[in-house]
Coordinates of C-alpha atoms and ligand atoms in Angstrom, one line a residue:
X134 CA 0.0 0.0 0.0
X135 CA 1.2 3.5 -0.7
X136 CA 2.0 5.4 2.4
X137 CA 2.4 9.2 2.5
X138 CA 4.6 9.0 5.6
X139 CA 8.3 9.5 4.8
X140 CA 10.4 6.5 5.6
X141 CA 13.6 6.8 7.5
X142 CA 15.6 6.1 4.4
X143 CA 13.8 8.9 2.6
X144 CA 14.3 11.4 5.4
X145 CA 18.0 10.5 5.9
X146 CA 18.8 10.8 2.2
X147 CA 16.9 14.1 1.9
X148 CA 18.9 15.5 4.8
X149 CA 22.2 14.6 3.0
X150 CA 21.0 15.9 -0.4
X151 CA 19.6 19.2 1.0
X152 CA 23.0 19.8 2.7
X153 CA 24.8 19.1 -0.5
X154 CA 22.3 21.3 -2.5
X155 CA 22.7 24.2 -0.1
X156 CA 26.5 24.1 0.3
X157 CA 27.9 22.5 -2.9
X158 CA 25.5 23.4 -5.6
X159 CA 23.7 26.8 -5.1
X160 CA 26.8 28.8 -4.3
X161 CA 28.5 27.7 -7.6
X162 CA 25.5 27.2 -9.7
X163 CA 25.9 30.4 -11.7
X164 CA 29.6 29.9 -12.2
X165 CA 29.2 26.5 -13.8
X166 CA 26.3 27.8 -15.9
X167 CA 28.5 30.5 -17.3
X168 CA 31.5 28.2 -17.8
X169 CA 30.0 25.3 -19.7
X170 CA 32.5 22.5 -20.0
X171 CA 34.0 23.0 -16.6
X172 CA 33.6 19.8 -14.6
X173 CA 32.4 20.1 -10.9
X174 CA 34.9 17.6 -9.6
X175 CA 34.5 18.8 -5.9
X176 CA 30.8 17.8 -6.1
X177 CA 31.6 14.5 -8.0
X178 CA 34.3 13.4 -5.6
X179 CA 32.2 14.3 -2.5
X180 CA 29.1 12.5 -3.8
X181 CA 31.1 9.4 -4.8
X182 CA 32.4 9.1 -1.2
X183 CA 29.1 10.0 0.5
X184 CA 27.0 7.6 -1.6
X185 CA 29.6 4.9 -1.2
X186 CA 29.6 5.2 2.6
X187 CA 25.8 5.3 2.7
X188 CA 25.7 2.0 0.7
X189 CA 22.0 1.4 0.0
X190 CA 21.4 5.1 -0.4
X191 CA 23.4 5.3 -3.7
X192 CA 21.7 6.6 -6.8
X193 CA 21.3 3.2 -8.2
X194 CA 19.4 0.5 -6.4
X195 CA 21.7 -1.5 -4.1
X196 CA 21.8 -5.1 -5.4
X197 CA 22.5 -6.7 -2.0
X198 CA 19.8 -4.8 -0.3
X199 CA 17.3 -5.6 -3.0
X200 CA 18.2 -9.3 -2.7
X201 CA 17.7 -9.1 1.1
X202 CA 14.4 -7.3 0.7
X203 CA 13.2 -9.9 -1.8
X204 CA 14.2 -12.8 0.5
X205 CA 12.4 -11.2 3.4
X206 CA 9.4 -10.4 1.2
X207 CA 9.8 -6.7 2.0
X208 CA 9.0 -4.3 -0.8
X209 CA 12.0 -2.4 -2.0
X210 CA 12.0 1.3 -1.6
X211 CA 15.0 1.9 -3.9
X212 CA 13.2 4.0 -6.5
X213 CA 11.1 6.0 -4.1
X214 CA 14.3 7.0 -2.2
X215 CA 16.0 7.8 -5.5
X216 CA 13.1 10.0 -6.6
X217 CA 13.4 12.1 -3.4
X218 CA 17.2 12.3 -3.8
X219 CA 16.9 13.4 -7.4
X220 CA 14.2 16.0 -6.6
X221 CA 16.3 17.5 -3.9
X222 CA 19.6 17.5 -5.9
X223 CA 17.8 19.1 -8.9
X224 CA 16.3 21.7 -6.5
X225 CA 20.0 22.5 -5.9
X226 CA 21.1 22.4 -9.5
X227 CA 19.7 20.1 -12.2
X228 CA 22.9 20.2 -14.3
X229 CA 24.9 19.1 -11.2
X230 CA 22.5 16.3 -10.5
X231 CA 23.3 15.0 -14.0
X232 CA 27.0 15.0 -12.8
X233 CA 26.2 12.6 -10.0
X234 CA 28.5 9.6 -10.3
X235 CA 27.6 6.0 -9.6
X236 CA 24.3 6.2 -11.5
X237 CA 23.1 7.5 -14.8
X238 CA 21.1 6.1 -17.7
X239 CA 23.6 3.4 -18.5
X240 CA 23.4 1.7 -15.2
X241 CA 19.6 2.2 -15.2
X242 CA 19.6 0.2 -18.5
X243 CA 21.7 -2.5 -17.0
X244 CA 19.4 -2.7 -14.0
X245 CA 16.3 -2.8 -16.2
X246 CA 17.5 -5.2 -19.0
X247 CA 20.6 -7.0 -17.8
X248 CA 20.8 -10.6 -16.5
X249 CA 21.7 -11.1 -12.8
X250 CA 25.3 -11.8 -13.9
X251 CA 25.4 -8.6 -16.0
X252 CA 24.0 -6.6 -13.1
X253 CA 26.7 -8.0 -10.8
X254 CA 29.4 -7.3 -13.4
X255 CA 28.4 -3.8 -14.6
X256 CA 26.9 -2.3 -11.5
X257 CA 29.8 -3.4 -9.2
X258 CA 32.1 -1.1 -11.3
X259 CA 30.2 1.8 -9.7
X260 CA 31.5 0.9 -6.2
X261 CA 35.2 1.3 -6.9
X262 CA 37.5 3.8 -5.3
X263 CA 37.1 6.4 -8.1
X264 CA 33.9 8.0 -9.4
X265 CA 32.5 6.3 -12.5
X266 CA 29.8 7.6 -14.9
X267 CA 27.5 5.7 -17.2
X268 CA 25.6 6.9 -20.2
X269 CA 23.0 5.6 -22.7
X270 CA 23.2 6.3 -26.5
X271 CA 20.0 5.8 -28.5
X272 CA 19.5 8.9 -30.5
X273 CA 21.0 9.3 -34.0
X274 CA 20.7 12.0 -36.6
X275 CA 17.7 10.3 -38.2
X276 CA 16.4 8.3 -35.2
X277 CA 15.1 10.3 -32.2
X278 CA 11.4 9.8 -31.3
X279 CA 11.3 6.9 -33.8
X280 CA 13.8 4.3 -32.4
X281 CA 12.9 1.8 -35.1
X282 CA 15.0 4.1 -37.5
X283 CA 18.2 3.3 -35.6
X284 CA 21.0 2.6 -38.1
X285 CA 23.9 1.7 -35.8
X286 CA 24.7 -1.9 -36.2
X287 CA 26.1 -4.8 -34.1
X288 CA 27.5 -7.9 -35.8
X289 CA 28.8 -10.9 -34.0
X290 CA 32.4 -11.9 -35.0
X291 CA 32.2 -15.6 -34.4
X292 CA 35.9 -16.1 -34.6
X293 CA 36.6 -13.7 -31.7
X294 CA 33.2 -14.0 -30.0
X295 CA 32.9 -10.3 -30.0
X296 CA 30.2 -7.8 -31.1
X297 CA 31.4 -5.3 -33.7
X298 CA 29.6 -2.0 -33.4
X299 CA 29.3 0.8 -36.0
X300 CA 27.3 4.0 -36.1
X301 CA 27.1 7.5 -34.8
X302 CA 25.1 8.5 -31.7
X303 CA 24.3 12.1 -30.8
X304 CA 23.2 14.0 -27.7
X305 CA 24.6 11.5 -25.2
X306 CA 24.2 12.9 -21.7
X307 CA 27.4 12.4 -19.5
X308 CA 29.0 10.6 -22.5
X309 CA 32.3 12.5 -22.0
X310 CA 32.4 11.7 -18.3
X311 CA 31.6 8.0 -19.0
X312 CA 34.0 7.5 -21.8
X313 CA 36.9 10.0 -21.2
X314 CA 36.9 11.5 -17.8
X315 CA 36.2 8.2 -15.9
X316 CA 36.5 4.5 -16.4
X317 CA 32.7 4.1 -17.1
X318 CA 30.6 2.9 -19.9
X319 CA 27.9 3.8 -22.4
X320 CA 25.0 1.5 -23.2
X321 CA 24.6 1.8 -27.0
X322 CA 21.4 0.8 -28.8
X323 CA 22.2 -0.9 -32.2
X324 CA 20.5 -3.2 -34.6
X325 CA 21.4 -6.9 -35.1
X326 CA 19.3 -6.8 -38.4
X327 CA 18.3 -3.6 -40.0
X328 CA 15.5 -5.4 -41.9
X329 CA 13.9 -6.6 -38.6
X330 CA 13.0 -3.0 -37.4
X331 CA 12.4 -2.8 -33.6
X332 CA 12.7 -6.6 -33.2
X333 CA 16.4 -6.3 -34.2
X334 CA 17.4 -3.6 -31.7
X335 CA 19.5 -4.5 -28.6
X336 CA 21.6 -2.6 -26.1
X337 CA 25.3 -3.1 -25.6
X338 CA 27.7 -2.1 -22.9
X339 CA 30.6 -0.2 -24.4
X340 CA 33.3 0.5 -21.8
X341 CA 35.6 3.6 -21.7
X342 CA 38.8 2.9 -23.7
X343 CA 37.2 0.5 -26.2
X344 CA 39.2 1.0 -29.4
X345 CA 37.0 2.5 -32.1
X346 CA 34.6 4.3 -29.7
X347 CA 35.3 8.0 -29.6
X348 CA 33.7 11.2 -28.6
X349 CA 33.8 13.7 -31.5
X350 CA 31.6 16.7 -30.3
X351 CA 30.4 18.4 -27.1
X352 CA 27.2 20.4 -27.4
X353 CA 26.8 24.0 -26.3
X354 CA 23.4 24.1 -24.7
X355 CA 20.5 26.3 -23.5
X356 CA 20.4 24.8 -20.0
X357 CA 21.8 22.1 -17.7
X358 CA 25.1 23.5 -18.8
X359 CA 27.3 21.8 -16.1
X360 CA 26.3 18.5 -17.7
X361 CA 28.0 17.3 -20.8
X362 CA 26.1 16.1 -23.9
X363 CA 28.3 14.6 -26.7
X364 CA 28.5 12.7 -30.0
X365 CA 29.8 9.1 -29.8
X366 CA 31.2 7.6 -32.9
X367 CA 31.6 3.8 -33.2
X368 CA 34.0 2.5 -35.9
X369 CA 34.4 -1.2 -35.6
X370 CA 34.2 -0.9 -31.8
X371 CA 34.5 -4.4 -30.3
X372 CA 32.9 -5.6 -27.1
X373 CA 32.8 -9.2 -25.6
X374 CA 29.8 -11.3 -26.4
X375 CA 28.3 -11.0 -22.9
X376 CA 28.1 -7.2 -23.3
X377 CA 24.7 -7.5 -25.0
X378 CA 22.0 -6.9 -22.5
X379 CA 19.3 -9.6 -22.5
X380 CA 18.8 -12.1 -25.3
X381 CA 20.8 -12.0 -28.6
X382 CA 18.0 -13.9 -30.4
X383 CA 16.0 -12.0 -33.0
X384 CA 12.5 -13.0 -32.3
X385 CA 9.6 -12.2 -34.6
X386 CA 8.0 -10.2 -31.8
X387 CA 9.5 -7.0 -30.4
X388 CA 10.2 -8.7 -27.0
X389 CA 13.9 -7.8 -27.0
X390 CA 13.2 -4.2 -27.9
X391 CA 10.5 -4.0 -25.2
X392 CA 13.1 -5.3 -22.7
X393 CA 15.3 -2.3 -23.6
X394 CA 12.4 0.0 -23.4
X395 CA 11.8 -1.1 -19.8
X396 CA 14.6 1.2 -18.9
X397 CA 12.3 4.2 -19.7
X398 CA 9.5 2.9 -17.4
X399 CA 12.0 3.2 -14.6
X400 CA 13.8 6.4 -15.6
X401 CA 10.9 8.6 -16.9
X402 CA 9.5 9.2 -13.3
X403 CA 13.1 10.0 -12.2
X404 CA 13.3 12.6 -14.9
X405 CA 9.9 13.9 -13.6
X406 CA 11.5 14.0 -10.1
X407 CA 14.3 16.1 -11.4
X408 CA 11.9 18.5 -13.2
X409 CA 9.9 18.9 -10.0
X410 CA 13.0 19.8 -8.1
X411 CA 13.6 22.7 -10.5
X412 CA 10.0 23.7 -10.3
X413 CA 10.0 23.7 -6.5
X414 CA 13.2 25.8 -6.5
X415 CA 11.5 28.4 -8.8
X416 CA 8.3 28.5 -6.8
X417 CA 10.1 28.9 -3.4
X418 CA 12.4 31.6 -4.7
X419 CA 9.4 33.5 -6.2
X420 CA 7.7 33.5 -2.9
X421 CA 10.9 34.5 -1.1
X422 CA 11.6 37.4 -3.5
X423 CA 8.0 38.6 -3.3
X424 CA 8.2 38.7 0.5
X425 CA 11.4 40.6 0.3
X426 CA 9.7 43.1 -2.0
X427 CA 6.9 43.5 0.6
X428 CA 4.3 41.6 -1.3
X429 CA 2.1 39.6 1.1
X430 CA 0.6 36.4 -0.2
X431 CA -2.8 35.6 1.3
X432 CA -3.7 32.0 0.8
X433 CA -7.0 30.4 1.6
X434 CA -9.2 33.2 0.2
X435 CA -11.9 32.5 -2.4
X436 CA -10.4 33.0 -5.9
X437 CA -12.5 36.1 -6.6
X438 CA -10.9 37.9 -3.6
X439 CA -7.3 37.0 -4.6
X440 CA -4.9 39.1 -6.5
X441 CA -3.8 37.8 -9.8
X442 CA -0.3 36.9 -8.3
X443 CA -2.0 35.0 -5.4
X444 CA -4.1 33.1 -7.9
X445 CA -1.0 32.2 -10.0
X446 CA 0.9 31.0 -6.9
X447 CA -2.0 28.7 -6.0
X448 CA -2.0 27.3 -9.5
X449 CA 1.8 26.7 -9.3
X450 CA 1.4 24.9 -6.0
X451 CA -1.4 22.8 -7.3
X452 CA 0.5 21.7 -10.4
X453 CA 3.7 21.0 -8.4
X454 CA 1.9 18.9 -5.7
X455 CA -0.4 16.9 -8.0
X456 CA 2.5 16.1 -10.3
X457 CA 4.6 14.9 -7.4
X458 CA 1.8 12.5 -6.3
X459 CA 1.7 11.1 -9.9
X460 CA 5.4 10.7 -9.9
X461 CA 5.6 9.0 -6.6
X462 CA 3.0 6.6 -7.7
X463 CA 5.0 5.7 -10.8
X464 CA 8.2 5.1 -8.8
X465 CA 6.4 3.2 -6.2
X466 CA 5.1 0.9 -9.0
X467 CA 8.8 0.5 -10.2
X468 CA 9.7 -0.7 -6.7
X469 CA 6.7 -3.0 -6.5
X470 CA 7.6 -4.4 -10.0
X471 CA 4.2 -3.5 -11.4
X472 CA 3.8 -2.6 -15.1
X473 CA 3.9 1.2 -15.1
X474 CA 4.5 2.3 -18.7
X475 CA 1.3 4.5 -18.5
X476 CA 2.1 6.1 -15.1
X477 CA 5.7 6.5 -16.1
X478 CA 4.8 8.4 -19.3
X479 CA 2.1 10.4 -17.6
X480 CA 4.4 11.6 -14.8
X481 CA 7.1 12.6 -17.3
X482 CA 4.9 14.5 -19.7
X483 CA 3.1 16.3 -16.9
X484 CA 6.3 17.2 -15.1
X485 CA 7.7 18.5 -18.4
X486 CA 4.7 20.8 -18.7
X487 CA 4.7 21.7 -15.0
X488 CA 8.3 22.7 -14.8
X489 CA 8.1 24.7 -18.0
X490 CA 5.0 26.6 -16.8
X491 CA 6.2 27.2 -13.3
X492 CA 9.6 28.5 -14.2
X493 CA 8.1 30.8 -17.0
X494 CA 5.5 32.0 -14.6
X495 CA 8.2 32.7 -12.0
X496 CA 10.1 34.9 -14.5
X497 CA 6.8 36.6 -15.5
X498 CA 5.7 37.3 -11.9
X499 CA 9.1 38.7 -10.8
X500 CA 9.6 40.7 -14.0
X501 CA 13.1 42.3 -14.0
X502 CA 14.2 40.2 -11.0
X503 CA 13.2 37.1 -12.8
X504 CA 15.0 38.1 -15.9
X505 CA 18.2 39.3 -14.2
X506 CA 21.3 37.0 -13.9
X507 CA 21.6 38.2 -10.3
X508 CA 19.1 35.5 -9.4
X509 CA 18.8 31.9 -10.5
X510 CA 15.2 32.1 -11.7
X511 CA 16.1 32.7 -15.4
X512 CA 18.6 29.8 -15.3
X513 CA 15.9 27.5 -13.9
X514 CA 13.7 28.5 -16.8
X515 CA 16.5 27.5 -19.2
X516 CA 17.1 24.3 -17.2
X517 CA 13.4 23.3 -17.3
X518 CA 12.9 22.7 -21.0
X519 CA 15.1 19.6 -21.4
X520 CA 12.6 17.7 -19.2
X521 CA 10.1 17.9 -22.0
X522 CA 12.6 16.7 -24.6
X523 CA 14.9 13.8 -23.5
X524 CA 13.6 10.3 -22.7
X525 CA 10.7 10.8 -25.0
X526 CA 9.3 14.3 -25.8
X527 CA 6.0 15.5 -24.3
X528 CA 4.2 14.5 -27.6
X529 CA 5.7 11.0 -27.5
X530 CA 4.8 10.4 -23.9
X531 CA 1.3 11.7 -24.6
X532 CA 1.0 9.0 -27.3
X533 CA 2.2 6.3 -25.0
X534 CA -0.3 7.3 -22.3
X535 CA -3.1 7.7 -24.8
X536 CA -2.4 4.2 -26.2
X537 CA -2.5 2.7 -22.7
X538 CA -5.7 4.6 -21.7
X539 CA -7.6 3.9 -24.9
X540 CA -6.3 0.4 -25.6
X541 CA -4.6 1.1 -28.9
X542 CA -1.5 -0.6 -30.1
X543 CA 1.5 1.4 -31.4
X544 CA 0.7 0.9 -35.0
X545 CA -2.9 2.1 -34.5
X546 CA -2.1 5.4 -32.8
X547 CA 1.1 7.3 -33.8
Ligands
LIG1351 C1 20.4 18.0 -23.7 C2 20.0 16.7 -24.3 C3 20.4 15.5 -23.7 C4 20.0 14.3 -24.3 N1 20.5 13.1 -23.8 C5 20.3 12.0 -24.5 C6 20.9 10.8 -24.0 O1 21.5 10.7 -23.0 N2 20.7 9.7 -24.8 C7 20.0 9.7 -26.0 O2 19.9 8.6 -26.6 N3 19.4 10.8 -26.4 C8 19.5 11.9 -25.7 N4 18.9 13.1 -26.1 C9 18.1 13.1 -27.3 C10 16.6 13.2 -27.1 O3 16.2 12.0 -26.4 C11 15.9 13.4 -28.4 O4 16.3 14.7 -28.8 C12 14.4 13.3 -28.3 O5 14.1 11.9 -28.2 C13 13.7 13.8 -29.6 O6 14.3 13.2 -30.7 P1 14.7 14.1 -32.0 O7 15.6 15.2 -31.4 O8 15.3 13.3 -33.0 O9 13.4 14.8 -32.4 P2 12.3 14.2 -33.4 O10 11.9 12.8 -33.1 O11 12.7 14.5 -34.8 O12 11.0 15.1 -33.0 C14 10.9 16.5 -33.4 C15 9.5 17.0 -32.9 O13 8.5 16.2 -33.5 C16 7.7 15.6 -32.5 N5 7.2 14.3 -32.9 C17 8.0 13.3 -33.3 N6 7.2 12.2 -33.6 C18 5.9 12.6 -33.3 C19 4.7 11.9 -33.3 N7 4.6 10.6 -33.7 N8 3.6 12.6 -32.9 C20 3.7 13.9 -32.5 N9 4.8 14.5 -32.5 C21 5.9 13.9 -32.8 C22 8.6 15.5 -31.3 O14 7.8 15.5 -30.1 C23 9.4 16.8 -31.4 O15 8.6 17.9 -30.9 C24 19.2 14.3 -25.5 C25 18.8 15.5 -26.0 C26 19.2 16.7 -25.5 C27 18.7 18.0 -26.1

């Protein structure tokens, strides 16, 4: 059953992440926004040590704890805890949150689609002495929303028992940190058979240092500027046979592809959590600055008696809180291993809207103060939009939710 009481694990991790956000993020947030490409190593080193010492409170579900919970028939809380951590870290700075080691989309993909042996092998790398990043590379120049258009290929070389990968992946978040700055890996989506469409697509773990895998471009972005986004080129990049996540069989169905897509059911509500951290930061700062300017906000009045600003603030609170409930339901379902494709898509699409609307409204209400670089409000408005783009745009997540609600299959509603 869903409980609205915060567990000890949630409260403890919120305490840590709030301290980090207050002391390691907010004071340098503007600096890293204005110096895109600079890496916040102090934050990265600190978080690596802190998460390591907290064990189960790392940003990727702790395998031993999960096994213990399963054995004792206790529901895992890993994703609920992560959602709270991510919300708080993104309240501090969403770009910094994307620079958190030990987690990332790559390890989420291993967690969602890997075999128990693969989880053991690829997730234990995160627990080493040095920080490690992981990334996931799906998008190509002609394959964004439509993954079936992926043209990167993977061919098994039976003589060496290795997969040979070729293709070019763009917009890979944390790709530089995963492949160059640390000894991490990128999970690359490629096709075993271009004729087979989605049924042929699988994901492969490509470790840093793999010959033939190189970063060729770093994007200059609107927001989340402390996070790197890169192009990854694969030219006959070879990885061992067991680096394919899940089954190598090409089945007539899209079962294998769906396995890879499971990653998104887990990660979309976590993107929503990040979006809501930014939205909360903007809302709280708006209220603080209004108070500083001598504007009193009277809550609890009938709408007709409110000022337009008071009415706007009520709407912002309503959007924020309702979206958080939707998000928590989606992560709770991840922990309970319930099918949550619909809830996951709904939380992500709604959070993308909410953070965009709240941050824009904050700039609007505050006028020159909102627009000025003296405060972080304008930065949060720039940081917001990505939540409506990556891991399925708002339109794509609307399609997924609509299909689930109306009982249509992909080919009937697109
Ligand atoms: C900063 C950043 C970081 C990113 N990180 C990663 C990453 O780590 N890994 C990764 O693989 N990718 C990443 N991406 C890529 C991102 O996931 C894609 O940009 C996104 O999926 C959209 O794909 P596209 O850009 O090709 O747009 P398109 O698919 O070409 O879409 C263009 C527009 O058309 C709309 N559209 C498309 N199809 C439909 C439809 N059927 N119905 C209605 N509207 C539709 C879309 O919603 C969008 O508005 C990142 C992107 C950015 C900007």
